Amino acid sequence: MAQRAVWLIRHEPGTSFGGTVRFSRRYPTVEKRAKVFNGSSYVPVPEDGPFLKALLSELRLLGDDKDFVESRDSCSHINKTSVYGLLVGGEELWPVVAFLRNDMIHASVPLVEQTLSPRPPLISISGISQGLELLFGIQDFLYSGQKNDTELNAKLSQLPDLLLQACPLGTLLDANLQNSLDSINFASVTQPQKQPAWKVGTYKGKPQISISITEKVKSMQYGKQDIADTWQVVGTVTCKCDLEGIMPNVTISLNLPTNGSPLQDILVHPCVTSLDSAILTSSSIDTVDDSAFSGPYKFPFTPPLESFNLCYYTSQVPVPPILGFYQMKEEEVQLKITVNLKLHESVKNNFEFCEAHIPFYNRGPITHLEYKVSFGQLEVFREKSLLVWIIGQKFPKSMEISFSGTITFGAKGHNKQPFDHICIGNTAYVKLHFRISDYTLTGCYADQHSVQVFASGKPKISAHRKLISSDYYIWNSKAPAPVTFASLLS
Amino acid sequence: MVGTGRPLAAGKLSASSPCVLGPGLYTPFRRDVTCLLTMGPLNREAWARRLAAFRASPSTFMARAESEDLGLDLLSDLRSDKLSEQTKVSLLALSLEYSDKLWPDAPAAEAAVTSLLDTLILLPPRPSALRRPLLLAATTALVAGGALGPTSEASCRLLPLLLRLASGQDVGRAFGPTAEQHPLQATACECLRELESCKPGLLGSSLGLLRSLLGQMGPVQPLSLLLALVLHNTLVAQSRSGVGLQGLLVAGASSTGGSRWDWTLAEEGDAHLQPQAPSWPTAEEGECGLSILEPSPEEARELRAAVAQLLDTSYLLTPVAQAHLLWLLGWAMRGLRGQLPMLFKPQLVRLLGTAQLTLLHSVLALKATFGEALFTTQDEALLLRRLTLAAQHPALPSPTHLFYLHCLLSFPENCPLGPEGEEAAPLLLGPQLCRGLMPSLLHDPMALLAHLHLLCLLCAEDEEEDKGQAQSPRQFLVELLTGLLQRAALGDGPRALATLCFQATYLTASCLAGQPAILTPLIHGLAQLYQARPSLVPHFVDLLDRVGPELGEPLRKVLWQEVVTRPGPGEALGWHLQMLAEVAEGGAQSATLSFLQATAPHCTDWGLQQALLQVCRALLQTSGGDGLADLLQMLARQLEDPDGRDHARLYYMLLAHLASPKLGVALGPSLAAPALASSLVAENQGFATTLMVQETPAPIQLSVGRQKARGPLPVLRLQVEALEAVYSMELRFCVKGQLYEPLEAIHIPCLCPDRPTHPLYLTLKPRRPAPTQLQVQALYTTTTGLTCHAHLPPLSVNFADLFLPFPQSPKGSELSFFEELWDSCLPKGVESRVWCPLGSQGLETLVSQHLEPFVVVAQPPTSYHIAVHLPPHSMLLLRLEAAQADGVPVAIRTDDWAVLPMAGDYLRGLAAC
């Protein structure tokens, strides 16, 4: 259970190599074991140059897709996980765990403790999940709170020292690199026994606990008889517990109001010490009825020092917060569009912002536009073929607003206007972006009085809530739209 | 320039320098290292440049002349006062990564470790960032250079040091301030764990010590992982050898007391490096040679206590370390009888609540290891539900979803039904559970294919069940494929969309080959895609080459129809011709020929003509016929390009002259690389290999066997052994010079390696009685229809092979017959006497073995008269009389003086035969 090598590769489209290796780390002792375990199927870890080339090609990031290339485009060359085989020097290096996030390819080669021919199933290789976890850890460290390239470079330069802590000899000890960074700084603290490895020091100061619930709502609305609209709430509960002592115990309860929607699919942080079986089994797979467990949801845990996600959940609320209708018709050279939006009366009508983005793909720039909005303002991005309807902080009293207009497009400029492979013909969508603070759609809240803390001092407890839209689509009801299986079943 | 100008000799570190082992950690400052220090280190920038150059390409760097010094310079500069600690850490970081390049062999690694340990001891007793990396670097160099072993002095220094650090013993002031003890302790545990991983059994005798350490003091994580690994390795080794734990779990701290390191267990374990998280346990059952270990009640109690101790404190470990611990313990416990698996039970509820990747994966490993012993049917169902949920939870990233999806399809079921090793939906995973796992056009390509695979598996399973539903998974699949086909048809879309569509098609066709309800609309959709975007022909060809006949055959027909019924030539003519070359066999030849005839006038450039000829080639391979001959003749006359005309003519000639099987072989895949300008030349190379006789290595082995001499001419008996299957073989023999008449060839219809062969008889017609060598050539046809020839090793015809007996004389007159012959030799011939050594055998045996057929008068055991006829006209007469113990005098007469020396050699050599 170890990694043979790790890489971070910046994807730079258009450059001669297509990318540069920003960080790499090899583990010769693990390599030595790979040689013994893999036997005649052993393929050595290549140098950075050949690896970069092979990986970019396998991930289709070299940008050259003019011609059919059998090794890349063949119909039987199917990858169903983020684990690849790379052709390097005529041999296939496998398994290579790799994924692209924020223009950075994160890659590692886990040790397989047996022969590679025939290939063992991925589930049997412990290094696969370890490799993924290491790469996620690196990704979280690099991109948490990072704003620009300078900060990224600074963090990249810290990586060698961090991996010396978190993965000194190829076996990952802690995927939380921030923890490793702290442990370098905390090195002088003498650690008592029973100090958890995921908590490098102890907090000194005023005790306080902050709990924030963020719900994201996503939706697919079709405006069609035979296809059901779908929506789902995904909640994240984030905690920061500043408490003295090595292992303070905390129990946080999430509560629902009487008409609240039950929380489902609950995943908890590993620091949670026990779980009620009702929490473990409440799942969106089952149909929700009145007998569904509706809380309170208790989470006893020992908090780490840093801010962490105590749990994630999903929920099926009875109605979407904003019901939309979108119609787009092509009439000769013009497009006629109508958008109606209606805020549900139960939803708090006090937005931080609310916008509807109306993009037009696979067409030229907007040359002419006539429109009417019942509420808010419209911004027009002609070159990007995009309309942004700024609704503002509140819906009007009627809770209903509408937009209609006719648009003419110019000739398609080469690569200037956006391409999309979903929005073919009249398939089109309106995407809503909004945020409401101090509100959750499920009604879920953390009751400050029910927070139990077994530690010295009475902590100050603060709780926050917000609702954010995410992937909130309203599709053109006059054209085909990508449907999910669930919307066909209902 | 960096690294040059230093005498190499100054850099030599001696591995055999004396050092103090055991309790005295302080090695005397070594003279050769002092020399290094005087050379003056590189500065920070120079090192930065050098390290960057090395990292850019280690192989290029190491190929340079000055590269040899890198490892030595690095070791010496670690002690330089002029370099900052940060620079030294970066030097150590390099040695951690590339120690196998810097010190590739055991002596170099041994010297490097010694130097690193000396550096460590020489550090001033104040906080330093170098101690941890120095320990890690020494460990890495020792293992990577292959120096770890009982005879290595460096190993004998490093191991006790690490164990002492790990056990928190006071190792002296030189090891920094007390504040640094804790991280050093953790690092020492890490190093020991790595050493134990690479040499299982190394710490076997420290098991008891490690256990007591975990009970007494921290740090919990490094000690837990180390103890778990040592326990794992010990148990695996014990179950291999079948002996018990031998009290190792309760043994005291033997290894740190200053006595020598105990290598016994490591050397036993040396034969097999032990997987810590080995391949899926169920698949390995019985293969790994683990016997069921039945520990004594005392041992079982200790073992249970040790495992419980590790598991009870496991919540103090980071999630990845917890997972590692579970893999190790799970595998270690599997060969043990008793209630041990139940120890994991209390951890499971806590673990199932998280969807942390490594933790859930380790739970799956426990599931695979223990099955029903740990997971009841209800537990299994719950685990499956949690896994299904995790595979689609919006809070988790896509790579995690896809890995869980893979785990679902390889789920270790308590009662698996399907074939082992194949991905399949588990029995408990019904359509209801899968609702959220269905593919969607909004997925990225990889996710879409993964989910599509699951959908196909579900469709394959419930063929019957879903008929009543309004929206069956199969209908959904068809709609999804239609969506993908539409996207692929987008004119200026990226190739990735087309690739995805064909991959989805391939996946569907492989899973659902027998379901026309899905394949029929798919074929229709593919035909429409072809209509819309003929430039996707390479994808179609690729697909047709790979799918089975269920999709392939009807698709060929439909695509053929698409091409031949197209009105008039268009821009995409080249693509259509390419497609037709692939699918020509799918339809009637007359229609194809009419299409080609109509198209030929539009093929004005070389490329189009070649495409057209490719179709003709495809037709040649499959059918032929008059229509094709007419077309080829027409093309040979009318095509504008000379290359095209030549090509057409060549095809015509082939069609006219070759029978269809040969034609098929000739036009089959060519071995010659078609890298030349003219496709005709390239193709001719292909033909050359198929139509001409190729020289190959010998497909058979020939040897000369013993043959009874009879008849008027000598006959060689040949034994044949076939190395590969050959047909219509002709063996041709040739004698150098004019010694023999020309030999006739031998024909063999068929030879196979696994079938017995009959001996072959080759009649020799000597012109003079002399031994010779026969040159042998084999001409034959291979199983693939190629004609080949091969030279076989020459066959030797010995003097004795030519011997023939005289016709038998009437009974009673043998002696007079012999005397007549004897007398007739002179005066034309010659007489001689030779000594024939008998060796260990007597005269009687010698005669019966070699000369039996030629004896005319015999008075065993002392006297024989022998007459040999040597074709064509010679004779050899021998009188063997008055044999002595070690030999017999032989009187020889022959009518051909040239025979005499050969006869002499023959007789002298007989005893050795």
JSON list of N, CA and C in Angstrom, two decimals, chain A residues 312-354:
[
{"chain": "A", "resi": 312, "resn": "TYR", "atom": "N", "xyz": [-22.29, 15.84, 5.07]},
{"chain": "A", "resi": 312, "resn": "TYR", "atom": "CA", "xyz": [-22.99, 16.22, 3.84]},
{"chain": "A", "resi": 312, "resn": "TYR", "atom": "C", "xyz": [-24.34, 15.52, 3.85]},
{"chain": "A", "resi": 313, "resn": "TYR", "atom": "N", "xyz": [-25.33, 16.13, 3.26]},
{"chain": "A", "resi": 313, "resn": "TYR", "atom": "CA", "xyz": [-26.61, 15.43, 3.12]},
{"chain": "A", "resi": 313, "resn": "TYR", "atom": "C", "xyz": [-27.28, 15.87, 1.84]},
{"chain": "A", "resi": 314, "resn": "THR", "atom": "N", "xyz": [-28.31, 15.13, 1.45]},
{"chain": "A", "resi": 314, "resn": "THR", "atom": "CA", "xyz": [-29.16, 15.59, 0.35]},
{"chain": "A", "resi": 314, "resn": "THR", "atom": "C", "xyz": [-30.57, 15.63, 0.90]},
{"chain": "A", "resi": 315, "resn": "SER", "atom": "N", "xyz": [-31.45, 16.27, 0.16]},
{"chain": "A", "resi": 315, "resn": "SER", "atom": "CA", "xyz": [-32.84, 16.29, 0.59]},
{"chain": "A", "resi": 315, "resn": "SER", "atom": "C", "xyz": [-33.73, 16.54, -0.62]},
{"chain": "A", "resi": 316, "resn": "GLN", "atom": "N", "xyz": [-34.93, 16.00, -0.53]},
{"chain": "A", "resi": 316, "resn": "GLN", "atom": "CA", "xyz": [-35.89, 16.18, -1.61]},
{"chain": "A", "resi": 316, "resn": "GLN", "atom": "C", "xyz": [-36.99, 17.12, -1.11]},
{"chain": "A", "resi": 317, "resn": "VAL", "atom": "N", "xyz": [-36.88, 18.41, -1.41]},
{"chain": "A", "resi": 317, "resn": "VAL", "atom": "CA", "xyz": [-37.91, 19.36, -0.96]},
{"chain": "A", "resi": 317, "resn": "VAL", "atom": "C", "xyz": [-39.12, 19.24, -1.88]},
{"chain": "A", "resi": 318, "resn": "PRO", "atom": "N", "xyz": [-40.33, 19.60, -1.39]},
{"chain": "A", "resi": 318, "resn": "PRO", "atom": "CA", "xyz": [-41.53, 19.34, -2.20]},
{"chain": "A", "resi": 318, "resn": "PRO", "atom": "C", "xyz": [-41.60, 20.15, -3.50]},
{"chain": "A", "resi": 319, "resn": "VAL", "atom": "N", "xyz": [-41.10, 21.36, -3.48]},
{"chain": "A", "resi": 319, "resn": "VAL", "atom": "CA", "xyz": [-41.17, 22.18, -4.71]},
{"chain": "A", "resi": 319, "resn": "VAL", "atom": "C", "xyz": [-39.83, 22.87, -4.93]},
{"chain": "A", "resi": 320, "resn": "PRO", "atom": "N", "xyz": [-39.50, 23.20, -6.18]},
{"chain": "A", "resi": 320, "resn": "PRO", "atom": "CA", "xyz": [-38.27, 23.95, -6.39]},
{"chain": "A", "resi": 320, "resn": "PRO", "atom": "C", "xyz": [-38.47, 25.40, -5.95]},
{"chain": "A", "resi": 321, "resn": "PRO", "atom": "N", "xyz": [-37.44, 26.08, -5.49]},
{"chain": "A", "resi": 321, "resn": "PRO", "atom": "CA", "xyz": [-37.62, 27.45, -4.97]},
{"chain": "A", "resi": 321, "resn": "PRO", "atom": "C", "xyz": [-38.11, 28.41, -6.06]},
{"chain": "A", "resi": 322, "resn": "ILE", "atom": "N", "xyz": [-37.58, 28.26, -7.26]},
{"chain": "A", "resi": 322, "resn": "ILE", "atom": "CA", "xyz": [-38.04, 29.11, -8.35]},
{"chain": "A", "resi": 322, "resn": "ILE", "atom": "C", "xyz": [-38.50, 28.19, -9.48]},
{"chain": "A", "resi": 323, "resn": "LEU", "atom": "N", "xyz": [-39.73, 28.37, -9.90]},
{"chain": "A", "resi": 323, "resn": "LEU", "atom": "CA", "xyz": [-40.26, 27.57, -11.00]},
{"chain": "A", "resi": 323, "resn": "LEU", "atom": "C", "xyz": [-40.10, 28.40, -12.27]},
{"chain": "A", "resi": 324, "resn": "GLY", "atom": "N", "xyz": [-39.51, 27.81, -13.27]},
{"chain": "A", "resi": 324, "resn": "GLY", "atom": "CA", "xyz": [-39.24, 28.58, -14.47]},
{"chain": "A", "resi": 324, "resn": "GLY", "atom": "C", "xyz": [-39.89, 27.98, -15.70]},
{"chain": "A", "resi": 325, "resn": "PHE", "atom": "N", "xyz": [-40.02, 28.79, -16.71]},
{"chain": "A", "resi": 325, "resn": "PHE", "atom": "CA", "xyz": [-40.54, 28.33, -17.99]},
{"chain": "A", "resi": 325, "resn": "PHE", "atom": "C", "xyz": [-39.77, 29.06, -19.08]},
{"chain": "A", "resi": 326, "resn": "TYR", "atom": "N", "xyz": [-39.28, 28.31, -20.03]},
{"chain": "A", "resi": 326, "resn": "TYR", "atom": "CA", "xyz": [-38.45, 28.91, -21.08]},
{"chain": "A", "resi": 326, "resn": "TYR", "atom": "C", "xyz": [-38.95, 28.40, -22.42]},
{"chain": "A", "resi": 327, "resn": "GLN", "atom": "N", "xyz": [-39.16, 29.33, -23.32]},
{"chain": "A", "resi": 327, "resn": "GLN", "atom": "CA", "xyz": [-39.60, 28.93, -24.65]},
{"chain": "A", "resi": 327, "resn": "GLN", "atom": "C", "xyz": [-38.75, 29.67, -25.67]},
{"chain": "A", "resi": 328, "resn": "MET", "atom": "N", "xyz": [-38.20, 28.95, -26.60]},
{"chain": "A", "resi": 328, "resn": "MET", "atom": "CA", "xyz": [-37.38, 29.58, -27.64]},
{"chain": "A", "resi": 328, "resn": "MET", "atom": "C", "xyz": [-37.80, 29.00, -28.98]},
{"chain": "A", "resi": 329, "resn": "LYS", "atom": "N", "xyz": [-38.14, 29.92, -29.91]},
{"chain": "A", "resi": 329, "resn": "LYS", "atom": "CA", "xyz": [-38.57, 29.44, -31.23]},
{"chain": "A", "resi": 329, "resn": "LYS", "atom": "C", "xyz": [-37.76, 30.16, -32.28]},
{"chain": "A", "resi": 330, "resn": "GLU", "atom": "N", "xyz": [-37.44, 29.47, -33.35]},
{"chain": "A", "resi": 330, "resn": "GLU", "atom": "CA", "xyz": [-36.70, 30.08, -34.43]},
{"chain": "A", "resi": 330, "resn": "GLU", "atom": "C", "xyz": [-37.71, 30.55, -35.46]},
{"chain": "A", "resi": 331, "resn": "GLU", "atom": "N", "xyz": [-37.73, 31.82, -35.78]},
{"chain": "A", "resi": 331, "resn": "GLU", "atom": "CA", "xyz": [-38.65, 32.32, -36.80]},
{"chain": "A", "resi": 331, "resn": "GLU", "atom": "C", "xyz": [-37.82, 33.03, -37.85]},
{"chain": "A", "resi": 332, "resn": "GLU", "atom": "N", "xyz": [-37.71, 32.41, -38.99]},
{"chain": "A", "resi": 332, "resn": "GLU", "atom": "CA", "xyz": [-36.84, 32.91, -40.06]},
{"chain": "A", "resi": 332, "resn": "GLU", "atom": "C", "xyz": [-35.44, 33.19, -39.52]},
{"chain": "A", "resi": 333, "resn": "VAL", "atom": "N", "xyz": [-35.02, 34.46, -39.56]},
{"chain": "A", "resi": 333, "resn": "VAL", "atom": "CA", "xyz": [-33.65, 34.70, -39.11]},
{"chain": "A", "resi": 333, "resn": "VAL", "atom": "C", "xyz": [-33.59, 35.04, -37.62]},
{"chain": "A", "resi": 334, "resn": "GLN", "atom": "N", "xyz": [-34.75, 35.12, -37.01]},
{"chain": "A", "resi": 334, "resn": "GLN", "atom": "CA", "xyz": [-34.77, 35.57, -35.61]},
{"chain": "A", "resi": 334, "resn": "GLN", "atom": "C", "xyz": [-35.07, 34.42, -34.65]},
{"chain": "A", "resi": 335, "resn": "LEU", "atom": "N", "xyz": [-34.67, 34.66, -33.41]},
{"chain": "A", "resi": 335, "resn": "LEU", "atom": "CA", "xyz": [-35.09, 33.78, -32.33]},
{"chain": "A", "resi": 335, "resn": "LEU", "atom": "C", "xyz": [-36.08, 34.54, -31.48]},
{"chain": "A", "resi": 336, "resn": "LYS", "atom": "N", "xyz": [-37.18, 33.88, -31.15]},
{"chain": "A", "resi": 336, "resn": "LYS", "atom": "CA", "xyz": [-38.14, 34.50, -30.23]},
{"chain": "A", "resi": 336, "resn": "LYS", "atom": "C", "xyz": [-38.03, 33.76, -28.92]},
{"chain": "A", "resi": 337, "resn": "ILE", "atom": "N", "xyz": [-37.81, 34.52, -27.86]},
{"chain": "A", "resi": 337, "resn": "ILE", "atom": "CA", "xyz": [-37.70, 33.82, -26.58]},
{"chain": "A", "resi": 337, "resn": "ILE", "atom": "C", "xyz": [-38.63, 34.42, -25.52]},
{"chain": "A", "resi": 338, "resn": "THR", "atom": "N", "xyz": [-39.08, 33.55, -24.64]},
{"chain": "A", "resi": 338, "resn": "THR", "atom": "CA", "xyz": [-39.91, 33.96, -23.51]},
{"chain": "A", "resi": 338, "resn": "THR", "atom": "C", "xyz": [-39.39, 33.23, -22.28]},
{"chain": "A", "resi": 339, "resn": "VAL", "atom": "N", "xyz": [-39.20, 33.95, -21.19]},
{"chain": "A", "resi": 339, "resn": "VAL", "atom": "CA", "xyz": [-38.80, 33.33, -19.93]},
{"chain": "A", "resi": 339, "resn": "VAL", "atom": "C", "xyz": [-39.75, 33.81, -18.84]},
{"chain": "A", "resi": 340, "resn": "ASN", "atom": "N", "xyz": [-40.35, 32.87, -18.12]},
{"chain": "A", "resi": 340, "resn": "ASN", "atom": "CA", "xyz": [-41.17, 33.24, -16.96]},
{"chain": "A", "resi": 340, "resn": "ASN", "atom": "C", "xyz": [-40.56, 32.59, -15.73]},
{"chain": "A", "resi": 341, "resn": "LEU", "atom": "N", "xyz": [-40.46, 33.36, -14.65]},
{"chain": "A", "resi": 341, "resn": "LEU", "atom": "CA", "xyz": [-39.94, 32.80, -13.40]},
{"chain": "A", "resi": 341, "resn": "LEU", "atom": "C", "xyz": [-40.92, 33.11, -12.28]},
{"chain": "A", "resi": 342, "resn": "LYS", "atom": "N", "xyz": [-41.09, 32.11, -11.39]},
{"chain": "A", "resi": 342, "resn": "LYS", "atom": "CA", "xyz": [-42.00, 32.33, -10.27]},
{"chain": "A", "resi": 342, "resn": "LYS", "atom": "C", "xyz": [-41.34, 31.83, -8.99]},
{"chain": "A", "resi": 343, "resn": "LEU", "atom": "N", "xyz": [-41.23, 32.73, -8.03]},
{"chain": "A", "resi": 343, "resn": "LEU", "atom": "CA", "xyz": [-40.63, 32.35, -6.75]},
{"chain": "A", "resi": 343, "resn": "LEU", "atom": "C", "xyz": [-41.71, 31.70, -5.90]},
{"chain": "A", "resi": 344, "resn": "HIS", "atom": "N", "xyz": [-41.39, 30.57, -5.29]},
{"chain": "A", "resi": 344, "resn": "HIS", "atom": "CA", "xyz": [-42.40, 29.91, -4.45]},
{"chain": "A", "resi": 344, "resn": "HIS", "atom": "C", "xyz": [-42.61, 30.72, -3.18]},
{"chain": "A", "resi": 345, "resn": "GLU", "atom": "N", "xyz": [-43.88, 30.76, -2.76]},
{"chain": "A", "resi": 345, "resn": "GLU", "atom": "CA", "xyz": [-44.23, 31.65, -1.65]},
{"chain": "A", "resi": 345, "resn": "GLU", "atom": "C", "xyz": [-43.54, 31.29, -0.33]},
{"chain": "A", "resi": 346, "resn": "SER", "atom": "N", "xyz": [-43.14, 30.00, -0.21]},
{"chain": "A", "resi": 346, "resn": "SER", "atom": "CA", "xyz": [-42.53, 29.59, 1.05]},
{"chain": "A", "resi": 346, "resn": "SER", "atom": "C", "xyz": [-41.07, 30.03, 1.15]},
{"chain": "A", "resi": 347, "resn": "VAL", "atom": "N", "xyz": [-40.52, 30.47, 0.03]},
{"chain": "A", "resi": 347, "resn": "VAL", "atom": "CA", "xyz": [-39.09, 30.79, 0.02]},
{"chain": "A", "resi": 347, "resn": "VAL", "atom": "C", "xyz": [-38.87, 32.23, 0.46]},
{"chain": "A", "resi": 348, "resn": "LYS", "atom": "N", "xyz": [-37.82, 32.41, 1.22]},
{"chain": "A", "resi": 348, "resn": "LYS", "atom": "CA", "xyz": [-37.51, 33.75, 1.73]},
{"chain": "A", "resi": 348, "resn": "LYS", "atom": "C", "xyz": [-37.17, 34.68, 0.56]},
{"chain": "A", "resi": 349, "resn": "ASN", "atom": "N", "xyz": [-37.94, 35.73, 0.44]},
{"chain": "A", "resi": 349, "resn": "ASN", "atom": "CA", "xyz": [-37.74, 36.63, -0.71]},
{"chain": "A", "resi": 349, "resn": "ASN", "atom": "C", "xyz": [-36.74, 37.72, -0.36]},
{"chain": "A", "resi": 350, "resn": "ASN", "atom": "N", "xyz": [-35.53, 37.30, -0.13]},
{"chain": "A", "resi": 350, "resn": "ASN", "atom": "CA", "xyz": [-34.50, 38.28, 0.19]},
{"chain": "A", "resi": 350, "resn": "ASN", "atom": "C", "xyz": [-33.15, 37.71, -0.25]},
{"chain": "A", "resi": 351, "resn": "PHE", "atom": "N", "xyz": [-32.82, 38.00, -1.51]},
{"chain": "A", "resi": 351, "resn": "PHE", "atom": "CA", "xyz": [-31.63, 37.40, -2.12]},
{"chain": "A", "resi": 351, "resn": "PHE", "atom": "C", "xyz": [-30.40, 38.28, -1.89]},
{"chain": "A", "resi": 352, "resn": "GLU", "atom": "N", "xyz": [-29.26, 37.65, -1.82]},
{"chain": "A", "resi": 352, "resn": "GLU", "atom": "CA", "xyz": [-28.03, 38.45, -1.94]},
{"chain": "A", "resi": 352, "resn": "GLU", "atom": "C", "xyz": [-27.89, 38.88, -3.39]},
{"chain": "A", "resi": 353, "resn": "PHE", "atom": "N", "xyz": [-28.19, 37.96, -4.28]},
{"chain": "A", "resi": 353, "resn": "PHE", "atom": "CA", "xyz": [-28.29, 38.30, -5.70]},
{"chain": "A", "resi": 353, "resn": "PHE", "atom": "C", "xyz": [-29.13, 37.24, -6.39]},
{"chain": "A", "resi": 354, "resn": "CYS", "atom": "N", "xyz": [-29.67, 37.58, -7.52]},
{"chain": "A", "resi": 354, "resn": "CYS", "atom": "CA", "xyz": [-30.41, 36.61, -8.32]},
{"chain": "A", "resi": 354, "resn": "CYS", "atom": "C", "xyz": [-30.30, 37.02, -9.78]}
]
